[in-house]
Amino acid sequence: MKFIPNISFKFSFKKAFRNFFLFLAGLILGVFLFMPWEVAWSQAFKLADSKISKATIQWGDFVSAGPFSFEVTNVYVTTKKGLTITVPQLGVSLGFSPLLEIRVKTGPTLTARLFQTKSLTLGGGVDLAKLVQMDGLGGKVRITSDVGFSEWGAPPRTGSLVVRSNAVEVPGGLIAEDVNVNAVLAGKQLQLNSFSCGQPIPVTAKGSATLDWKRFPNSSYTISGTTTFGSTERQFSKSGKLNKYLKF
């Protein structure tokens, strides 16, 4: 008589699925920990550069890189008409609240945050001499803004903007002191509540603009105010299209 061992085999679907998901979680964790994320973000920059027809993008070294954030140095965006925007250090973070945070570091830091409520906030400052490669342009500017959108991808629906600077240098050698700008947006209507600057030529002004979101340079504006030359105060008024000034 042959001896037949008593072997019982019990298959557990619960244990199999548990082991599978543990393996999958470990694999995903390993990818997140060891993937060269600077390579992945470089590919994202290359894709953006290939998709933007009106500008080229260059970038330097990644200070840090992970699955949801990175810091990169020396980002250059050059338009076809030769204007170059430079960011000595750019930081980007993805999350839930905010959905997206962008940090532009030019000495001071300007931070943009995008939220699920379809709102965008700006806060901080920029050094114009480092941000825009244009002879004669300089000065540190502080910016506060809050913009609301009706839907993703649509033009902004509401907004506010406050800009302040102790001194701004403009091409031609003129330095405007104590610059203050306050504006609000409602649909296509932009209202310049106040603009003022001090020496060397004190100016105060108000104005408005009707924005063409499809062809922004075609937006129309009106502005009026007063300038002071010595002890003489003069009034001025201008109107026209923004394409006279937007030559980018």
Short mmCIF file of C-alpha atoms in Angstrom, two decimals:
data_model
loop_
_atom_site.label_atom_id
_atom_site.label_comp_id
_atom_site.label_asym_id
_atom_site.label_seq_id
_atom_site.Cartn_x
_atom_site.Cartn_y
_atom_site.Cartn_z
CA MET A 1 0.00 0.00 0.00
CA LYS A 2 1.35 3.41 -1.04
CA PHE A 3 1.60 6.24 1.43
CA ILE A 4 -0.21 9.34 0.18
CA PRO A 5 0.69 12.48 2.15
CA ASN A 6 -2.17 14.64 3.30
CA ILE A 7 -1.50 18.00 1.59
CA SER A 8 -4.13 20.72 1.67
CA PHE A 9 -3.79 23.93 -0.39
CA LYS A 10 -5.94 26.92 0.41
CA PHE A 11 -5.86 29.93 -1.92
CA SER A 12 -6.84 33.27 -0.35
CA PHE A 13 -7.93 36.01 -2.76
CA LYS A 14 -7.82 38.49 0.11
CA LYS A 15 -4.17 37.72 0.87
CA ALA A 16 -3.26 37.72 -2.84
CA PHE A 17 -4.78 41.16 -3.42
CA ARG A 18 -3.15 42.48 -0.26
CA ASN A 19 0.27 41.25 -1.36
CA PHE A 20 -0.26 42.64 -4.86
CA PHE A 21 -1.17 46.09 -3.60
CA LEU A 22 1.75 46.07 -1.16
CA PHE A 23 4.05 45.27 -4.08
CA LEU A 24 2.44 48.00 -6.22
CA ALA A 25 2.74 50.57 -3.42
CA GLY A 26 6.39 49.65 -2.94
CA LEU A 27 7.02 49.98 -6.67
CA ILE A 28 5.38 53.40 -6.83
CA LEU A 29 7.26 54.56 -3.73
CA GLY A 30 10.53 53.35 -5.25
CA VAL A 31 9.83 55.24 -8.48
CA PHE A 32 9.04 58.44 -6.54
CA LEU A 33 12.15 58.12 -4.40
CA PHE A 34 14.70 57.19 -7.02
CA MET A 35 13.46 58.61 -10.33
CA PRO A 36 15.71 61.43 -11.66
CA TRP A 37 12.99 64.07 -11.47
CA GLU A 38 15.24 66.80 -12.86
CA VAL A 39 15.22 64.80 -16.13
CA ALA A 40 11.43 64.58 -16.06
CA TRP A 41 11.02 68.32 -15.44
CA SER A 42 13.59 69.08 -18.17
CA GLN A 43 11.41 67.11 -20.58
CA ALA A 44 8.42 69.20 -19.44
CA PHE A 45 10.37 72.38 -20.26
CA LYS A 46 11.32 70.97 -23.67
CA LEU A 47 7.67 70.16 -24.38
CA ALA A 48 6.58 73.68 -23.36
CA ASP A 49 9.30 75.19 -25.55
CA SER A 50 8.13 73.16 -28.55
CA LYS A 51 4.48 74.15 -28.02
CA ILE A 52 5.03 77.91 -27.62
CA SER A 53 5.45 79.35 -31.10
CA LYS A 54 5.95 83.00 -30.12
CA ALA A 55 8.82 82.51 -27.65
CA THR A 56 11.72 80.24 -26.77
CA ILE A 57 12.55 78.89 -23.31
CA GLN A 58 15.99 78.17 -21.85
CA TRP A 59 16.81 76.98 -18.35
CA GLY A 60 19.84 76.20 -16.21
CA ASP A 61 20.43 73.77 -13.36
CA PHE A 62 17.88 72.20 -11.04
CA VAL A 63 18.54 73.12 -7.42
CA SER A 64 15.95 70.58 -6.33
CA ALA A 65 13.43 68.33 -8.07
CA GLY A 66 10.71 65.97 -6.89
CA PRO A 67 7.41 64.54 -8.13
CA PHE A 68 5.41 67.63 -7.15
CA SER A 69 7.95 70.49 -7.07
CA PHE A 70 11.20 71.84 -8.45
CA GLU A 71 13.59 74.79 -8.24
CA VAL A 72 15.54 75.73 -11.36
CA THR A 73 18.03 78.52 -12.07
CA ASN A 74 18.44 80.95 -14.97
CA VAL A 75 15.16 80.64 -16.84
CA TYR A 76 15.05 82.76 -20.03
CA VAL A 77 11.91 83.39 -22.08
CA THR A 78 12.68 85.25 -25.32
CA THR A 79 9.93 86.51 -27.62
CA LYS A 80 10.24 86.58 -31.40
CA LYS A 81 10.61 90.37 -31.20
CA GLY A 82 13.65 90.08 -28.95
CA LEU A 83 12.27 90.83 -25.49
CA THR A 84 13.87 88.56 -22.88
CA ILE A 85 12.31 87.79 -19.49
CA THR A 86 14.81 86.35 -17.03
CA VAL A 87 14.23 84.56 -13.75
CA PRO A 88 17.42 83.91 -11.72
CA GLN A 89 15.58 81.19 -9.80
CA LEU A 90 12.12 79.72 -10.46
CA GLY A 91 10.23 77.47 -8.07
CA VAL A 92 7.06 75.49 -8.83
CA SER A 93 4.96 73.37 -6.45
CA LEU A 94 1.83 71.29 -7.16
CA GLY A 95 -0.70 70.45 -4.45
CA PHE A 96 -4.31 70.75 -3.32
CA SER A 97 -4.48 74.18 -1.65
CA PRO A 98 -3.10 75.90 -3.57
CA LEU A 99 -3.26 73.77 -6.69
CA LEU A 100 -0.20 75.51 -8.05
CA GLU A 101 2.41 77.82 -6.53
CA ILE A 102 5.03 79.63 -8.60
CA ARG A 103 7.92 81.56 -7.02
CA VAL A 104 9.86 84.04 -9.13
CA LYS A 105 13.08 84.96 -7.31
CA THR A 106 14.88 88.06 -8.60
CA GLY A 107 16.25 89.23 -5.23
CA PRO A 108 12.80 89.82 -3.79
CA THR A 109 10.36 86.95 -4.42
CA LEU A 110 7.03 87.23 -6.24
CA THR A 111 4.68 84.33 -5.41
CA ALA A 112 1.67 83.34 -7.52
CA ARG A 113 -0.88 80.89 -6.09
CA LEU A 114 -3.75 79.24 -7.99
CA PHE A 115 -6.68 77.83 -5.96
CA GLN A 116 -9.57 75.44 -6.61
CA THR A 117 -11.95 78.40 -6.20
CA LYS A 118 -10.67 79.58 -9.62
CA SER A 119 -8.74 82.42 -8.06
CA LEU A 120 -5.16 83.59 -8.48
CA THR A 121 -3.22 85.64 -5.96
CA LEU A 122 0.06 87.50 -6.39
CA GLY A 123 2.21 88.79 -3.56
CA GLY A 124 5.78 89.93 -3.13
CA GLY A 125 8.14 91.83 -5.38
CA VAL A 126 10.47 91.79 -8.39
CA ASP A 127 13.70 93.51 -9.40
CA LEU A 128 12.89 94.89 -12.86
CA ALA A 129 16.55 95.09 -13.87
CA LYS A 130 16.92 91.32 -13.36
CA LEU A 131 13.48 90.36 -14.69
CA VAL A 132 13.45 92.22 -18.02
CA GLN A 133 16.56 92.61 -20.16
CA MET A 134 15.97 96.17 -21.34
CA ASP A 135 18.50 99.00 -21.23
CA GLY A 136 17.54 101.68 -18.73
CA LEU A 137 14.82 99.71 -16.93
CA GLY A 138 15.25 99.03 -13.23
CA GLY A 139 13.89 99.30 -9.72
CA LYS A 140 12.32 97.00 -7.14
CA VAL A 141 8.53 96.79 -7.34
CA ARG A 142 6.07 95.40 -4.77
CA ILE A 143 2.92 93.75 -6.17
CA THR A 144 -0.36 92.60 -4.60
CA SER A 145 -3.14 91.15 -6.75
CA ASP A 146 -6.21 88.93 -6.50
CA VAL A 147 -7.87 87.64 -9.70
CA GLY A 148 -11.02 85.54 -10.13
CA PHE A 149 -11.96 83.36 -13.13
CA SER A 150 -15.41 82.17 -14.23
CA GLU A 151 -13.90 78.92 -15.56
CA TRP A 152 -10.46 77.44 -16.21
CA GLY A 153 -8.92 78.70 -19.42
CA ALA A 154 -11.21 81.73 -19.64
CA PRO A 155 -10.07 85.37 -19.23
CA PRO A 156 -10.23 86.76 -15.69
CA ARG A 157 -13.65 87.94 -14.49
CA THR A 158 -12.69 90.12 -11.53
CA GLY A 159 -9.45 91.39 -10.09
CA SER A 160 -7.50 93.98 -8.16
CA LEU A 161 -3.93 95.22 -8.48
CA VAL A 162 -1.74 97.32 -6.21
CA VAL A 163 1.81 98.23 -7.28
CA ARG A 164 4.27 100.25 -5.23
CA SER A 165 7.91 101.21 -5.67
CA ASN A 166 10.27 103.64 -4.02
CA ALA A 167 11.94 104.30 -7.37
CA VAL A 168 11.54 103.00 -10.93
CA GLU A 169 14.07 103.74 -13.68
CA VAL A 170 12.64 103.88 -17.19
CA PRO A 171 14.52 103.94 -20.53
CA GLY A 172 15.85 107.39 -21.21
CA GLY A 173 17.45 107.87 -17.80
CA LEU A 174 14.34 109.07 -15.94
CA ILE A 175 13.86 107.81 -12.37
CA ALA A 176 10.33 108.08 -10.98
CA GLU A 177 10.09 108.10 -7.17
CA ASP A 178 7.22 106.92 -4.94
CA VAL A 179 5.27 105.10 -7.65
CA ASN A 180 1.78 103.90 -6.66
CA VAL A 181 -0.81 102.14 -8.84
CA ASN A 182 -4.27 100.95 -7.82
CA ALA A 183 -6.60 99.26 -10.33
CA VAL A 184 -9.64 96.94 -10.40
CA LEU A 185 -11.06 94.66 -13.10
CA ALA A 186 -14.68 93.78 -13.85
CA GLY A 187 -15.15 91.70 -16.99
CA LYS A 188 -13.60 93.61 -19.89
CA GLN A 189 -13.47 96.87 -17.98
CA LEU A 190 -10.25 97.83 -16.20
CA GLN A 191 -10.52 100.86 -13.95
CA LEU A 192 -7.35 102.69 -12.98
CA ASN A 193 -8.46 104.18 -9.68
CA SER A 194 -5.21 106.00 -9.09
CA PHE A 195 -1.69 106.41 -10.40
CA SER A 196 0.87 108.67 -8.81
CA CYS A 197 4.61 109.24 -8.71
CA GLY A 198 6.84 111.86 -7.16
CA GLN A 199 10.05 113.48 -8.34
CA PRO A 200 11.39 114.45 -10.80
CA ILE A 201 7.98 115.14 -12.40
CA PRO A 202 5.07 114.61 -9.98
CA VAL A 203 2.09 112.97 -11.71
CA THR A 204 -1.39 111.98 -10.55
CA ALA A 205 -3.83 110.28 -12.91
CA LYS A 206 -6.94 108.12 -13.32
CA GLY A 207 -8.18 106.15 -16.29
CA SER A 208 -9.93 103.13 -17.74
CA ALA A 209 -9.48 100.49 -20.43
CA THR A 210 -11.73 98.19 -22.43
CA LEU A 211 -9.82 94.94 -22.81
CA ASP A 212 -9.88 92.75 -25.91
CA TRP A 213 -8.89 89.36 -24.51
CA LYS A 214 -8.59 87.73 -27.94
CA ARG A 215 -6.27 90.42 -29.32
CA PHE A 216 -4.95 92.19 -26.26
CA PRO A 217 -2.89 94.88 -28.07
CA ASN A 218 -6.17 96.10 -29.61
CA SER A 219 -7.50 97.05 -26.17
CA SER A 220 -8.44 100.71 -25.88
CA TYR A 221 -7.63 103.07 -23.01
CA THR A 222 -8.23 106.59 -21.72
CA ILE A 223 -6.22 108.37 -19.05
CA SER A 224 -6.20 111.87 -17.62
CA GLY A 225 -4.48 113.68 -14.79
CA THR A 226 -2.06 116.40 -13.83
CA THR A 227 1.71 116.91 -13.96
CA THR A 228 3.74 119.46 -12.08
CA PHE A 229 6.74 121.29 -13.56
CA GLY A 230 8.30 123.40 -10.82
CA SER A 231 5.40 125.48 -9.54
CA THR A 232 3.29 125.00 -12.68
CA GLU A 233 0.56 122.36 -12.76
CA ARG A 234 -0.65 121.10 -16.12
CA GLN A 235 -3.53 118.84 -17.03
CA PHE A 236 -3.30 116.09 -19.64
CA SER A 237 -5.59 113.58 -21.32
CA LYS A 238 -4.76 110.67 -23.64
CA SER A 239 -6.61 107.83 -25.32
CA GLY A 240 -5.79 105.18 -27.87
CA LYS A 241 -4.86 101.52 -28.35
CA LEU A 242 -2.39 99.51 -26.27
CA ASN A 243 -0.63 98.23 -29.40
CA LYS A 244 1.34 101.50 -29.42
CA TYR A 245 3.10 100.32 -26.25
CA LEU A 246 2.99 96.51 -26.52
CA LYS A 247 5.75 95.77 -29.03
CA PHE A 248 6.76 92.40 -27.60
#
